[in-house]
Short mmCIF file of C-alpha atoms in Angstrom, two decimals:
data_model
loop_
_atom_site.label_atom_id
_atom_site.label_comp_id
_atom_site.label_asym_id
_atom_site.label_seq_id
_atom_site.Cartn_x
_atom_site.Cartn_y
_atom_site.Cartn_z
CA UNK V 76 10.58 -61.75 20.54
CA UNK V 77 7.16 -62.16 20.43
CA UNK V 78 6.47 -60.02 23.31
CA UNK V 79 8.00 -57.50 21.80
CA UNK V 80 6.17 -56.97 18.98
CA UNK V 81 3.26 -57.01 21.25
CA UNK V 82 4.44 -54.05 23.05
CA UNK V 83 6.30 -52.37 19.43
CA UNK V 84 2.99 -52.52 17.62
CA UNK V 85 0.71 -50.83 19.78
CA UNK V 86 3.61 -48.03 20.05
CA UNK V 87 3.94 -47.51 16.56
CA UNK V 88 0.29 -47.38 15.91
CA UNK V 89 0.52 -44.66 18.64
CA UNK V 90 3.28 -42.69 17.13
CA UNK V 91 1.69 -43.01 13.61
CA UNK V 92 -1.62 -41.71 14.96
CA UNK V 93 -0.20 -38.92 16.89
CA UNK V 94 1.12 -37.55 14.22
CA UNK V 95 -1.51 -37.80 11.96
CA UNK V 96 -3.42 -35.88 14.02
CA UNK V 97 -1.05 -33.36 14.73
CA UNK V 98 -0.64 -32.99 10.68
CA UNK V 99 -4.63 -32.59 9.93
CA UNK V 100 -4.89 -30.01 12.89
CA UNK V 101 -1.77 -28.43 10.80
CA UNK V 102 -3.71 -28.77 7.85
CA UNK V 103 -6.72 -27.21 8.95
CA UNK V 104 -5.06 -24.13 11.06
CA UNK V 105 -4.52 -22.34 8.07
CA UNK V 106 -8.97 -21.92 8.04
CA UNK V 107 -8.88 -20.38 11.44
CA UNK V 108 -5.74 -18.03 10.85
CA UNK V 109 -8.02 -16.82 6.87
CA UNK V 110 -11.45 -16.27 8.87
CA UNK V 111 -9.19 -14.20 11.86
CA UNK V 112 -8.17 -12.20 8.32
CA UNK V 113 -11.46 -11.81 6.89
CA UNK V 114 -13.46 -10.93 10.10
CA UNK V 115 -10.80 -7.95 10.57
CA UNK V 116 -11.07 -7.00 7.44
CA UNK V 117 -14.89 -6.50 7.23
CA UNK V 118 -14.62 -4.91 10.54
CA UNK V 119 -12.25 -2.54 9.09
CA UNK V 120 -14.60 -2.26 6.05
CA UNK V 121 -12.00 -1.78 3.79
CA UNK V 122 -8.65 -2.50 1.74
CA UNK V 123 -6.58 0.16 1.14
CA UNK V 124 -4.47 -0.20 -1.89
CA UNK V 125 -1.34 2.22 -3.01
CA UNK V 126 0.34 2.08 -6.35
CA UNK V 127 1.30 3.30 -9.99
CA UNK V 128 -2.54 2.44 -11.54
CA UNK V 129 -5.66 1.92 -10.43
CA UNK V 130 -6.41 -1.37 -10.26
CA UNK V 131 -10.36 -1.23 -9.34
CA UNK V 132 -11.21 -3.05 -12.50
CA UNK V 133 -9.22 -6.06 -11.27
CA UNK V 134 -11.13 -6.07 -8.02
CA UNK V 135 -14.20 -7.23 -9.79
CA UNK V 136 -14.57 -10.76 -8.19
CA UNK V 137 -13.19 -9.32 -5.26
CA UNK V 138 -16.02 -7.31 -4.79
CA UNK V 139 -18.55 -10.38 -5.20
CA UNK V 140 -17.14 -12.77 -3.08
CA UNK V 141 -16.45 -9.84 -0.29
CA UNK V 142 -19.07 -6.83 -0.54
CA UNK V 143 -19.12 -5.92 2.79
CA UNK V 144 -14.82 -4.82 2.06
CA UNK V 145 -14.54 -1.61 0.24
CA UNK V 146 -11.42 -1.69 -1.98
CA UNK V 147 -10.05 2.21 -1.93
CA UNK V 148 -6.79 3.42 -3.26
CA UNK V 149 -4.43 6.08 -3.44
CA UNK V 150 -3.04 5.82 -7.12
CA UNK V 151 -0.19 7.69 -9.15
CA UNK V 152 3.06 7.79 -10.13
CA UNK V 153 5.20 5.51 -8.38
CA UNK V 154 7.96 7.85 -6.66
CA UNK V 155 4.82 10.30 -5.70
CA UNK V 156 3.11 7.55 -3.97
CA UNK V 157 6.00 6.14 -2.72
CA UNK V 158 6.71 9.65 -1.33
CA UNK V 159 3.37 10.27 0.56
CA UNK V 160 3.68 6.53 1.99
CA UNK V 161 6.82 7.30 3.62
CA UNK V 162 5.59 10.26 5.05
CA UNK V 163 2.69 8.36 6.41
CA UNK V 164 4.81 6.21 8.36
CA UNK V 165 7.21 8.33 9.33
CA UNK V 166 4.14 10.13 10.98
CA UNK V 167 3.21 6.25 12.17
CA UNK V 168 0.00 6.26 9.98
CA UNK V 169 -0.11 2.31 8.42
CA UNK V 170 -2.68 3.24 6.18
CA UNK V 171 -1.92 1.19 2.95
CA UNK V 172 -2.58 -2.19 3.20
CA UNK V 173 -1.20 -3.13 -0.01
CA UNK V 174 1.47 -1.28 -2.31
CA UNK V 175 1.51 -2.67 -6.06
CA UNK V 176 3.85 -1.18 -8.28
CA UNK V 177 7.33 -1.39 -10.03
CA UNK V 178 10.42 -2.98 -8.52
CA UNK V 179 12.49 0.23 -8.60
CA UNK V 180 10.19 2.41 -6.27
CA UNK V 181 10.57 -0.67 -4.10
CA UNK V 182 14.02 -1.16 -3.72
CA UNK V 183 14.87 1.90 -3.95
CA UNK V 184 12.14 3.49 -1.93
CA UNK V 185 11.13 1.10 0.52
CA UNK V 186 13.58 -1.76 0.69
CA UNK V 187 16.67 1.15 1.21
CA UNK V 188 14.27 2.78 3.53
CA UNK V 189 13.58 -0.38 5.99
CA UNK V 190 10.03 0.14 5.41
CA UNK V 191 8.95 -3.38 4.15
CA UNK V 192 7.53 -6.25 6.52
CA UNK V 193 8.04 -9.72 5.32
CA UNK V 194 5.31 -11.08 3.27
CA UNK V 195 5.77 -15.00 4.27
CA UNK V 196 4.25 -14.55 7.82
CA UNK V 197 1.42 -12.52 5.89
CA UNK V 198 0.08 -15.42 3.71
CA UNK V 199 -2.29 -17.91 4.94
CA UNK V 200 -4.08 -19.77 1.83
CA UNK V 201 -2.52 -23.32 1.29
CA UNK V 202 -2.30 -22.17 -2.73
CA UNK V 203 -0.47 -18.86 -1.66
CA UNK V 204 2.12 -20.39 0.67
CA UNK V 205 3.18 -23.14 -1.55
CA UNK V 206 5.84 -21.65 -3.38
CA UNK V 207 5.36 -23.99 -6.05
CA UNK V 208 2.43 -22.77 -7.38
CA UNK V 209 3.76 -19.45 -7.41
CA UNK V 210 5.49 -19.38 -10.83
#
């Protein structure tokens, strides 16, 4: 009995550091995957936002934290812009990065049309993927 909690301890100990480790590197791969994002994105130079309004004046802090990414937009109403996006991609220009708008144009538009990506694989921030935080 004894000698088997000699050789069980060490084992666990093992295990429980293994994993451990293998949950931190988890932790921290999310840092790697956001500066990938950001160093494309200042190579690119800029984020190009579609939708209904123009959002610039919510871009504000945007703009301080990240000055070297231009935030540019093509803005108006929602089945226009819907309209000219579709005939980007039909043309296989991906030039909006981000489309904000009403649900309607969406479904309607976009969802109908097979023309959205999922977002999930998209999100890398610890406080964006938790869905908890989200409502």
């Amino acid at each position: 009995m004894n000698r088997t909690r000699q050789l069980f301890f060490p084992l666990i100990m093992f295990f429980t550091m293994d994993v451990a480790a293998a949950v931190a590197a988890q932790s921290d791969a999310w840092k790697a995957d956001w500066e990938k994002a950001l160093q494309a994105a200042k190579k690119e130079g800029q984020l190009v936002l579609y939708g209904s309004a123009d959002f610039e004046s919510l871009f504000a802090e945007f703009h301080k934290k990240y000055p070297e990414i231009r935030v540019t937009g093509v803005f108006g109403r929602g089945a226009d812009v819907a309209k000219r996006l579709m005939s980007e991609r039909r043309a296989e220009k991906y030039l909006a990065d981000l489309y904000v708008n009403g649900m309607t144009t969406g479904y309607n538009v976009f969802y109908k049309g097979k023309a959205l990506d999922p977002i999930p694989p998209q999100l890398v921030l610890p406080e964006v993927v938790d869905l908890s935080k989200w409502w």
